[in-house]
Coordinates of C-alpha atoms in Angstrom, one line a residue:
M1 CA -34.6 -27.0 2.5
T2 CA -31.7 -28.5 4.5
S3 CA -32.4 -28.8 8.2
A4 CA -30.6 -26.9 10.9
K5 CA -29.7 -30.3 12.5
H6 CA -27.9 -31.4 9.3
F7 CA -26.0 -28.1 9.3
S8 CA -24.9 -28.5 12.9
L9 CA -23.4 -31.9 12.1
R10 CA -21.6 -31.1 8.9
A11 CA -21.3 -27.4 8.2
L12 CA -18.2 -26.4 10.2
P13 CA -15.5 -28.4 8.5
L14 CA -17.1 -28.1 5.1
A15 CA -17.5 -24.4 5.4
A16 CA -13.9 -24.2 6.6
A17 CA -12.6 -26.1 3.6
F18 CA -14.5 -24.0 1.2
V19 CA -13.2 -20.7 2.5
A20 CA -9.7 -22.1 3.0
A21 CA -9.5 -22.8 -0.7
G22 CA -10.7 -19.4 -1.8
I23 CA -9.2 -17.0 0.8
S24 CA -5.7 -16.1 1.9
A25 CA -4.4 -15.3 5.3
T26 CA -1.7 -13.2 3.8
A27 CA -3.6 -10.5 1.9
L28 CA -6.9 -10.0 3.5
A29 CA -8.9 -7.5 1.6
S30 CA -11.4 -7.3 -1.1
S31 CA -10.0 -7.8 -4.6
H32 CA -7.9 -4.7 -5.4
R33 CA -5.4 -4.5 -8.3
E34 CA -5.0 -8.3 -8.2
A35 CA -3.5 -9.0 -11.6
P36 CA -0.8 -7.3 -13.7
F37 CA -3.1 -6.3 -16.6
I38 CA -6.0 -5.1 -14.4
T39 CA -3.7 -2.5 -12.8
T40 CA -3.7 -0.7 -16.1
A41 CA -7.5 -0.7 -16.4
P42 CA -9.0 0.2 -13.0
K43 CA -12.5 1.1 -14.4
V44 CA -13.0 -2.6 -15.1
D45 CA -11.4 -4.0 -12.0
G46 CA -14.0 -6.0 -10.0
T47 CA -13.5 -5.8 -6.3
D48 CA -16.3 -7.7 -4.6
L49 CA -19.3 -9.8 -5.3
Y50 CA -22.1 -10.2 -2.8
M51 CA -25.0 -12.6 -3.2
F52 CA -27.5 -13.3 -0.4
M53 CA -31.1 -13.8 0.4
S54 CA -32.5 -10.3 1.0
Y55 CA -33.1 -9.6 4.7
E56 CA -34.9 -6.3 4.3
A57 CA -38.4 -6.5 5.8
G58 CA -41.0 -7.4 3.3
R59 CA -38.6 -8.8 0.7
D60 CA -38.9 -12.5 1.4
G61 CA -37.8 -14.7 -1.5
Y62 CA -35.6 -12.1 -3.1
V63 CA -31.9 -12.5 -3.9
T64 CA -29.6 -9.5 -3.8
L65 CA -26.6 -9.5 -6.2
I66 CA -24.0 -6.7 -5.8
A67 CA -21.0 -6.4 -8.0
N68 CA -18.4 -3.8 -7.1
Y69 CA -16.0 -2.2 -9.4
Q70 CA -13.2 0.5 -9.4
P71 CA -11.3 -0.1 -6.1
L72 CA -10.0 2.3 -3.5
Q73 CA -11.8 5.4 -4.8
A74 CA -10.7 8.4 -2.9
P75 CA -13.8 10.5 -2.2
Y76 CA -11.9 13.7 -3.2
G77 CA -10.9 12.2 -6.6
G78 CA -12.1 15.1 -8.7
P79 CA -12.6 16.7 -11.1
N80 CA -13.6 13.7 -13.2
Y81 CA -14.3 11.3 -10.3
F82 CA -15.1 7.6 -11.1
K83 CA -17.4 7.3 -14.1
M84 CA -17.9 3.8 -15.6
D85 CA -16.3 3.0 -18.9
P86 CA -18.6 3.3 -22.0
N87 CA -16.2 1.1 -23.9
A88 CA -16.6 -1.8 -21.4
L89 CA -19.2 -4.6 -20.8
Y90 CA -19.9 -5.3 -17.2
E91 CA -21.7 -8.6 -16.4
I92 CA -23.2 -10.7 -13.6
H93 CA -23.5 -14.3 -14.5
V94 CA -25.8 -16.9 -12.9
D95 CA -25.4 -20.7 -13.2
N96 CA -28.6 -22.4 -12.1
N97 CA -28.0 -26.0 -13.0
G98 CA -24.4 -26.6 -11.7
D99 CA -22.8 -27.2 -15.1
A100 CA -20.2 -24.4 -14.7
K101 CA -21.7 -22.4 -17.6
E102 CA -23.8 -19.2 -17.4
D103 CA -27.6 -19.6 -17.8
I104 CA -28.5 -16.0 -17.1
S105 CA -26.3 -13.0 -17.6
F106 CA -27.1 -9.4 -16.7
Q107 CA -25.1 -7.1 -19.0
F108 CA -24.5 -3.5 -18.1
R109 CA -23.5 -0.8 -20.7
F110 CA -22.8 2.8 -19.8
Q111 CA -23.1 6.1 -21.7
N112 CA -21.5 9.3 -20.5
K113 CA -23.0 12.4 -22.1
L114 CA -21.0 15.7 -22.2
N115 CA -23.5 18.5 -21.8
S116 CA -20.8 21.2 -22.7
I117 CA -21.7 23.7 -20.1
A118 CA -20.1 27.0 -20.9
L119 CA -19.8 30.3 -19.0
P120 CA -19.6 33.8 -20.6
V121 CA -16.1 35.1 -19.9
G122 CA -15.0 38.4 -21.5
G123 CA -17.6 38.2 -24.2
K124 CA -16.9 34.5 -25.1
N125 CA -18.7 31.4 -24.0
V126 CA -16.0 29.1 -22.6
A127 CA -16.4 25.4 -21.6
I128 CA -16.0 24.7 -17.9
P129 CA -13.4 22.2 -16.6
L130 CA -15.6 20.5 -13.9
T131 CA -18.2 17.8 -13.7
Q132 CA -20.7 20.2 -12.2
A133 CA -21.5 23.9 -12.5
G134 CA -23.7 24.2 -9.4
Q135 CA -25.7 22.3 -6.8
V136 CA -27.1 18.9 -7.7
S137 CA -30.3 17.5 -6.3
G138 CA -32.5 15.7 -8.8
L139 CA -32.3 13.3 -11.8
R140 CA -30.3 14.8 -14.7
S141 CA -29.6 18.0 -12.9
A142 CA -29.0 21.0 -15.3
A143 CA -25.9 21.7 -13.2
L144 CA -24.2 18.4 -14.3
N145 CA -21.7 18.8 -17.1
V146 CA -21.6 15.1 -17.6
T147 CA -24.7 12.9 -17.2
E148 CA -24.3 9.1 -16.8
T149 CA -26.8 6.6 -18.0
Y150 CA -26.9 2.9 -18.5
S151 CA -28.9 0.0 -20.0
V152 CA -29.1 -3.6 -18.9
D153 CA -29.8 -6.7 -21.1
V154 CA -30.6 -10.1 -19.7
V155 CA -29.2 -12.9 -21.8
R156 CA -30.4 -16.4 -21.4
G157 CA -27.9 -19.1 -22.4
D158 CA -24.4 -18.3 -23.7
R159 CA -23.5 -14.8 -22.8
R160 CA -22.6 -13.9 -26.5
T161 CA -25.0 -16.1 -28.5
G162 CA -28.0 -16.6 -26.2
S163 CA -31.4 -14.9 -26.4
R164 CA -31.2 -11.2 -25.4
S165 CA -33.8 -8.7 -24.1
A166 CA -33.7 -5.4 -22.2
I167 CA -34.6 -4.7 -18.6
S168 CA -37.2 -2.0 -18.5
N169 CA -38.4 0.6 -16.0
A170 CA -41.6 -0.5 -14.3
S171 CA -42.6 3.1 -14.4
G172 CA -43.0 4.1 -18.0
G173 CA -41.2 1.2 -19.6
G174 CA -38.0 3.1 -20.5
K175 CA -34.9 1.1 -21.0
T176 CA -32.3 3.7 -20.2
F177 CA -31.5 4.5 -16.5
D178 CA -29.8 7.4 -14.8
K179 CA -26.7 6.8 -12.6
P180 CA -26.1 9.3 -9.8
V181 CA -22.9 11.4 -10.0
D182 CA -20.4 10.4 -7.4
N183 CA -20.5 12.1 -3.9
I184 CA -18.5 15.2 -4.8
G185 CA -19.2 16.9 -1.5
T186 CA -21.9 18.3 0.7
K187 CA -21.9 21.8 -1.0
T188 CA -22.6 20.2 -4.4
I189 CA -25.0 17.6 -3.1
P190 CA -26.3 18.5 0.4
D191 CA -28.4 15.3 0.8
Y192 CA -26.6 12.6 -1.1
A193 CA -28.6 9.7 0.5
G194 CA -31.8 11.3 -0.8
Y195 CA -30.3 12.0 -4.2
A196 CA -29.0 8.5 -4.6
A197 CA -32.4 7.0 -3.5
K198 CA -34.0 8.6 -6.5
H199 CA -31.9 6.3 -8.6
I200 CA -33.3 3.0 -7.2
Y201 CA -35.6 1.6 -9.8
N202 CA -38.4 -0.9 -9.8
V203 CA -37.8 -2.9 -13.0
N204 CA -39.2 -5.6 -15.2
I205 CA -37.0 -8.4 -16.3
P206 CA -38.2 -10.2 -19.4
G207 CA -39.1 -13.8 -18.6
C208 CA -39.6 -13.0 -14.9
S209 CA -43.1 -12.6 -13.5
M210 CA -41.9 -10.8 -10.3
P211 CA -40.7 -7.2 -10.3
A212 CA -37.1 -6.5 -9.4
K213 CA -35.1 -3.6 -8.0
M214 CA -32.0 -2.1 -9.5
F215 CA -29.4 0.5 -8.5
V216 CA -26.1 1.5 -10.0
G217 CA -23.9 4.1 -8.3
Q218 CA -21.1 4.9 -5.9
R219 CA -21.2 3.3 -2.4
K220 CA -19.1 3.4 0.6
E221 CA -16.5 0.5 0.6
A222 CA -18.1 -2.2 2.8
F223 CA -15.1 -4.3 3.3
A224 CA -13.0 -3.9 6.5
V225 CA -9.3 -4.6 6.6
N226 CA -6.0 -3.1 7.7
L227 CA -4.8 -3.2 4.1
G228 CA -1.3 -1.6 4.3
T229 CA -0.3 -3.7 7.3
I230 CA -1.4 -6.9 5.7
F231 CA 0.6 -6.4 2.5
D232 CA 3.6 -5.3 4.6
L233 CA 4.2 -9.0 5.4
V234 CA 1.4 -9.0 8.0
N235 CA 3.1 -6.3 10.1
A236 CA 1.1 -7.1 13.2
P237 CA 2.1 -8.8 16.5
V238 CA 1.2 -12.4 16.8
A239 CA 0.0 -11.8 20.3
V240 CA -2.7 -9.5 18.9
I241 CA -4.0 -11.6 16.0
T242 CA -4.3 -14.7 18.3
D243 CA -6.2 -12.9 21.0
P244 CA -10.0 -12.9 20.4
T245 CA -10.5 -10.0 22.8
L246 CA -8.6 -7.7 20.4
I247 CA -10.9 -8.3 17.4
N248 CA -11.2 -4.5 16.8
A249 CA -7.7 -3.4 17.8
A250 CA -6.6 -2.0 14.4
P251 CA -8.2 0.7 12.2
N252 CA -9.9 -0.2 9.0
T253 CA -7.6 1.5 6.6
I254 CA -10.1 1.6 3.7
D255 CA -12.9 3.0 5.8
D256 CA -12.7 6.3 3.8
A257 CA -12.8 4.7 0.3
N258 CA -15.7 4.3 -2.1
V259 CA -16.6 1.8 -4.8
T260 CA -19.1 1.6 -7.7
S261 CA -21.9 -0.9 -7.2
L262 CA -24.1 -2.7 -9.8
A263 CA -26.9 -4.0 -7.6
L264 CA -29.9 -6.1 -8.5
E265 CA -32.6 -7.6 -6.3
V266 CA -34.3 -10.5 -8.2
H267 CA -36.9 -13.0 -6.9
K268 CA -35.4 -16.4 -6.6
S269 CA -38.0 -17.9 -8.9
C270 CA -36.5 -15.9 -11.7
L271 CA -33.0 -17.2 -11.0
T272 CA -33.4 -20.9 -10.1
Q273 CA -34.2 -23.8 -12.4
A274 CA -36.7 -26.6 -11.8
S275 CA -36.3 -28.0 -8.3
E276 CA -32.6 -27.0 -7.8
P277 CA -32.4 -24.3 -5.1
V278 CA -28.7 -23.6 -5.5
I279 CA -27.4 -20.9 -7.9
G280 CA -23.8 -19.9 -8.6
A281 CA -22.6 -16.5 -9.6
W282 CA -19.6 -14.6 -10.8
T283 CA -19.0 -11.1 -12.3
T284 CA -16.9 -10.2 -15.3
A285 CA -15.8 -7.2 -17.2
S286 CA -14.8 -7.1 -20.9
L287 CA -13.1 -4.7 -23.2
R288 CA -13.0 -4.5 -27.0
Q289 CA -10.1 -6.5 -28.4
G290 CA -8.6 -3.5 -30.1
S291 CA -7.9 0.1 -29.2
L292 CA -6.4 2.8 -31.4
L293 CA -5.1 5.9 -29.7
D294 CA -5.7 9.2 -31.6
P295 CA -2.8 11.6 -31.2
T296 CA -5.1 14.5 -31.9
P297 CA -8.4 13.5 -30.2
K298 CA -11.4 15.5 -31.2
A299 CA -13.3 17.6 -28.7
G300 CA -15.7 15.7 -26.5
H301 CA -15.7 13.2 -23.6
Q302 CA -13.2 10.3 -23.5
T303 CA -12.3 10.6 -27.2
T304 CA -8.6 9.6 -27.2
A305 CA -9.2 5.8 -27.7
I306 CA -11.1 4.3 -30.5
S307 CA -12.2 0.8 -29.5
G308 CA -13.3 -2.1 -31.7
G309 CA -13.3 -5.8 -32.2
A310 CA -14.7 -8.7 -30.2
W311 CA -15.4 -8.4 -26.4
T312 CA -12.4 -9.8 -24.4
Q313 CA -12.9 -10.7 -20.8
V314 CA -10.2 -9.0 -18.6
S315 CA -11.8 -9.3 -15.1
R316 CA -13.4 -12.1 -13.2
L317 CA -14.6 -12.5 -9.6
G318 CA -16.7 -15.0 -7.8
M319 CA -15.4 -16.0 -4.4
P320 CA -13.5 -13.2 -2.8
L321 CA -9.7 -13.0 -3.1
V322 CA -9.2 -16.0 -5.3
N323 CA -7.1 -14.2 -8.0
E324 CA -5.6 -11.8 -5.6
V325 CA -3.9 -14.2 -3.2
V326 CA -4.6 -17.8 -4.4
I327 CA -3.7 -17.9 -8.0
G328 CA 0.1 -17.6 -8.7
L329 CA 1.4 -14.4 -10.3
P330 CA 2.1 -16.1 -13.7
D331 CA -1.5 -17.1 -14.1
K332 CA -3.3 -14.0 -12.7
D333 CA -4.1 -12.5 -16.1
R334 CA -5.1 -16.0 -17.4
F335 CA -7.6 -16.4 -14.5
N336 CA -9.2 -13.0 -15.2
G337 CA -9.8 -14.1 -18.8
S338 CA -11.0 -17.6 -17.9
K339 CA -14.4 -19.2 -17.5
P340 CA -15.5 -21.4 -14.6
K341 CA -15.8 -24.5 -16.9
D342 CA -12.1 -24.4 -17.4
D343 CA -11.0 -24.1 -13.7
G344 CA -9.3 -27.4 -13.6
Q345 CA -6.2 -25.7 -15.0
F346 CA -5.8 -23.9 -11.7
A347 CA -6.2 -26.9 -9.3
D348 CA -2.5 -26.9 -8.2
Y349 CA -3.0 -23.6 -6.4
V350 CA -5.5 -25.3 -4.1
T351 CA -4.1 -28.8 -3.8
N352 CA -0.7 -27.3 -2.9
P353 CA -1.4 -23.8 -1.6
T354 CA 1.4 -21.4 -1.0
L355 CA -0.5 -19.2 1.3
P356 CA 0.1 -20.9 4.6
A357 CA 3.8 -21.1 3.8
L358 CA 3.8 -17.3 3.0
L359 CA 2.2 -16.7 6.4
E360 CA 5.0 -18.6 8.1
I361 CA 7.5 -16.3 6.4
A362 CA 5.5 -13.1 7.2
L363 CA 5.1 -13.9 10.9
A364 CA 8.5 -15.6 11.3
L365 CA 6.8 -18.7 12.6
P366 CA 8.3 -21.6 10.8
N367 CA 6.6 -25.0 10.7
T368 CA 3.1 -23.7 11.6
A369 CA 1.4 -24.4 8.3
P370 CA -0.8 -27.5 8.0
T371 CA 1.1 -30.5 6.6
N372 CA -1.7 -32.5 4.8
F373 CA -0.8 -32.6 1.1
P374 CA -2.3 -32.7 -1.5
R375 CA -5.3 -30.7 -0.3
T376 CA -7.8 -32.6 -2.3
D377 CA -10.4 -31.9 0.4
L378 CA -10.0 -28.2 -0.5
V379 CA -10.3 -28.9 -4.2
T380 CA -13.6 -30.8 -3.7
T381 CA -15.2 -28.1 -1.5
F382 CA -13.8 -25.1 -3.3
L383 CA -15.0 -26.2 -6.8
T384 CA -18.3 -27.9 -6.0
G385 CA -19.9 -26.1 -3.1
I386 CA -20.6 -27.6 0.3
P387 CA -22.5 -31.0 0.3
G388 CA -25.7 -30.6 2.1
V389 CA -25.4 -26.8 2.1
N390 CA -24.8 -25.2 -1.3
Q391 CA -23.7 -27.9 -3.7
P392 CA -26.1 -28.4 -6.7
A393 CA -27.0 -31.8 -7.9
G394 CA -24.7 -33.0 -10.7
V395 CA -22.3 -30.2 -10.1
V396 CA -19.4 -29.6 -12.5
A397 CA -16.3 -28.4 -10.6
S398 CA -15.8 -24.7 -10.9
E399 CA -15.1 -21.6 -8.9
Q400 CA -18.2 -19.6 -8.2
L401 CA -20.0 -17.9 -5.3
R402 CA -22.8 -20.3 -4.5
L403 CA -26.1 -19.7 -2.7
N404 CA -28.8 -22.0 -1.5
T405 CA -32.0 -20.0 -2.1
G406 CA -34.0 -22.4 0.1
I407 CA -32.2 -21.2 3.2
A408 CA -34.1 -18.4 4.8
P409 CA -32.3 -15.1 5.5
V410 CA -31.4 -14.0 9.1
P411 CA -32.2 -10.4 10.2
F412 CA -29.1 -8.2 10.3
A413 CA -28.9 -7.9 14.1
Q414 CA -28.9 -11.7 14.5
Q415 CA -26.4 -12.5 11.7
N416 CA -23.3 -14.2 12.9
R417 CA -20.3 -12.3 11.4
L418 CA -18.4 -15.6 11.0
G419 CA -21.3 -17.0 8.9
I420 CA -21.8 -20.8 9.0
V421 CA -18.5 -21.4 10.8
G422 CA -19.4 -19.0 13.6
S423 CA -22.9 -20.3 13.9
V424 CA -21.8 -23.9 14.3
L425 CA -19.1 -22.9 16.8
S426 CA -21.7 -21.0 18.9
G427 CA -24.5 -23.4 18.5
G428 CA -26.6 -20.9 16.6
N429 CA -28.8 -21.3 13.5
D430 CA -27.5 -18.8 11.0
F431 CA -26.7 -20.8 7.9
A432 CA -27.5 -18.0 5.4
G433 CA -24.0 -16.5 5.5
F434 CA -20.6 -17.0 4.0
P435 CA -19.7 -19.4 2.4
N436 CA -23.3 -19.9 1.5
G437 CA -23.3 -16.8 -0.6
R438 CA -21.8 -13.7 1.0
R439 CA -23.5 -10.9 3.0
P440 CA -21.9 -7.5 3.6
K441 CA -21.6 -8.3 7.4
D442 CA -19.8 -11.6 6.9
D443 CA -16.2 -11.4 8.1
I444 CA -14.6 -13.6 5.5
V445 CA -11.1 -12.6 6.7
D446 CA -11.5 -14.1 10.2
I447 CA -13.3 -17.2 8.8
S448 CA -10.4 -17.7 6.4
L449 CA -7.7 -17.4 9.0
V450 CA -9.3 -20.1 11.0
A451 CA -9.6 -22.4 8.0
V452 CA -6.4 -21.9 6.2
M453 CA -4.3 -22.5 9.2
G454 CA -5.9 -25.8 10.2
G455 CA -9.4 -25.4 11.5
L456 CA -10.6 -27.9 9.0
C457 CA -8.3 -30.7 10.1
M458 CA -8.8 -29.9 13.8
A459 CA -12.5 -30.5 13.2
N460 CA -12.0 -33.7 11.1
G461 CA -10.2 -35.4 14.1
D462 CA -8.3 -38.6 14.0
T463 CA -11.2 -40.6 12.8
N464 CA -11.8 -38.7 9.5
A465 CA -15.2 -37.7 10.9
F466 CA -16.0 -35.5 8.0
G467 CA -14.4 -37.4 5.2
F468 CA -11.6 -35.1 4.3
G469 CA -9.0 -37.9 4.3
A470 CA -6.9 -39.6 6.9
A471 CA -4.1 -37.1 6.6
C472 CA -6.4 -34.2 7.5
K473 CA -6.2 -34.6 11.3
P474 CA -5.0 -32.6 14.4
S475 CA -1.5 -33.9 14.1
A476 CA -1.3 -32.1 10.7
V477 CA -2.1 -28.8 12.4
P478 CA 0.9 -27.3 14.3
L479 CA -1.1 -24.5 15.7
K480 CA -3.7 -26.9 17.2
E481 CA -6.5 -24.9 19.0
T482 CA -4.8 -21.6 18.3
A483 CA -6.1 -21.9 14.7
F484 CA -9.6 -21.2 16.0
K485 CA -8.4 -17.9 17.6
L486 CA -7.0 -16.2 14.6
H487 CA -8.3 -12.8 13.4
D488 CA -7.0 -9.7 11.6
A489 CA -7.8 -7.2 14.3
V490 CA -10.4 -5.4 12.2
D491 CA -14.1 -6.1 12.8
Q492 CA -16.2 -6.4 9.7
A493 CA -19.4 -6.4 11.8
V494 CA -19.0 -2.7 12.7
V495 CA -19.0 -1.4 9.2
P496 CA -22.1 0.9 8.7
L497 CA -24.6 -0.6 6.3
L498 CA -28.1 0.2 5.1
A499 CA -31.1 -1.9 6.4
G500 CA -32.3 -2.6 2.9
F501 CA -31.5 -2.4 -0.8
P502 CA -28.9 -1.6 -2.0
Y503 CA -27.5 -2.4 1.5
L504 CA -24.1 -0.8 1.0
N505 CA -23.9 2.6 2.7
T506 CA -23.9 6.2 1.3
P507 CA -20.5 6.9 -0.1
M508 CA -18.0 9.2 1.6
P509 CA -18.2 12.8 0.4
G510 CA -15.3 14.5 -1.2
A511 CA -15.7 17.4 1.2
Q512 CA -17.8 17.9 4.3

């Protein structure tokens, strides 16, 4: 395990470089509708990936992985709400030897069963038009017109050709799990928190001697951002976003949105390999290569499209915001279909980032972007992890969310919302946060603003103290110390969260 002293000497600029490469200061939100194709397929749109050492009491040594899908869910989005796609394959991949290839993949498949509830009307039984026909409280409630279930395979080796086995319920050994219906409202589901908790499973993972936990279902959006303002050319006064006392001056515009989470809590011994403590992760979604639309679909649930052919990856997410605001528009669909081992093709977007220049335009502040080009320091940190923090031995350059499982978690109340950067700046010892993995509390927006506008080079100084190159120095940072004061005026740390698994809070109800 790396010492806290080592972190205090090296972590600030290295962490800043890593987030600068992966995060934008111009579109600060979790990944929503980030590529042209994915806007046509919201059910497979990955929005966020979290990976962190579990900080729930009594869960020492466990890693929590949360992959969110289906962005910006309006709680009132009935009558069908936000069921997962049975014609899709959702995956969480883990690279545990640094070679940019998946070693373990958790593959989620969904099944939505129409129960064909009908009511007697005028002497005839007529199918109802809603998801529910009454109050819902327990598993597979008789009032549900559609019941959602899922299965999970763990694949070791290549995601398509590796060895495959099914995750099973520790209670009874079943391999099919129930997904809770979305939070329709308090009349339909008076105690949604209690209802959802019945869908947290203790599971057995083949090849793993330690029991795991699993939950799949709707959650409250855990990301905080003033989304509309940001995309409107950062329509905020410079005096506000450079004043640290106004960190919570703006409303979180997605505070009333929900997402769908695929959550696993797995012991680190089941994810790491040999003596390497660092794991990398990314989540993907795939659709069948072909789809035939039936002009006269048969009765049933989701029968218009007939899908077939090979699985084709259409969504990818590791570090937050990479495809949304780092990759150029012509390559966004390409990135969503790519694999980490091929990430060299996107290097120009990091060596010569457009984001600081866009921020100059948005804020009408010319000549404020850092001037050190090419940004090879960002390429190294972004694609390899942070040396001495979360870089695996013999790493192959690739974009992933990386976590050092040897670094102990920090209790929620003591977590620094700015992760490693904030801890180093404050003289603290919280090195379990972003960019060493990502916790729900970590304010990646503010960390990113500091980094992308020159915090890295300010720290590197005139003597190249951290080895980022002679051109990376304070004279290359027009904002000087102001770079350390930047924020988006929305405080990630005040988002309500759960104290334990699955950590993300109860979703917003469709009606009170």
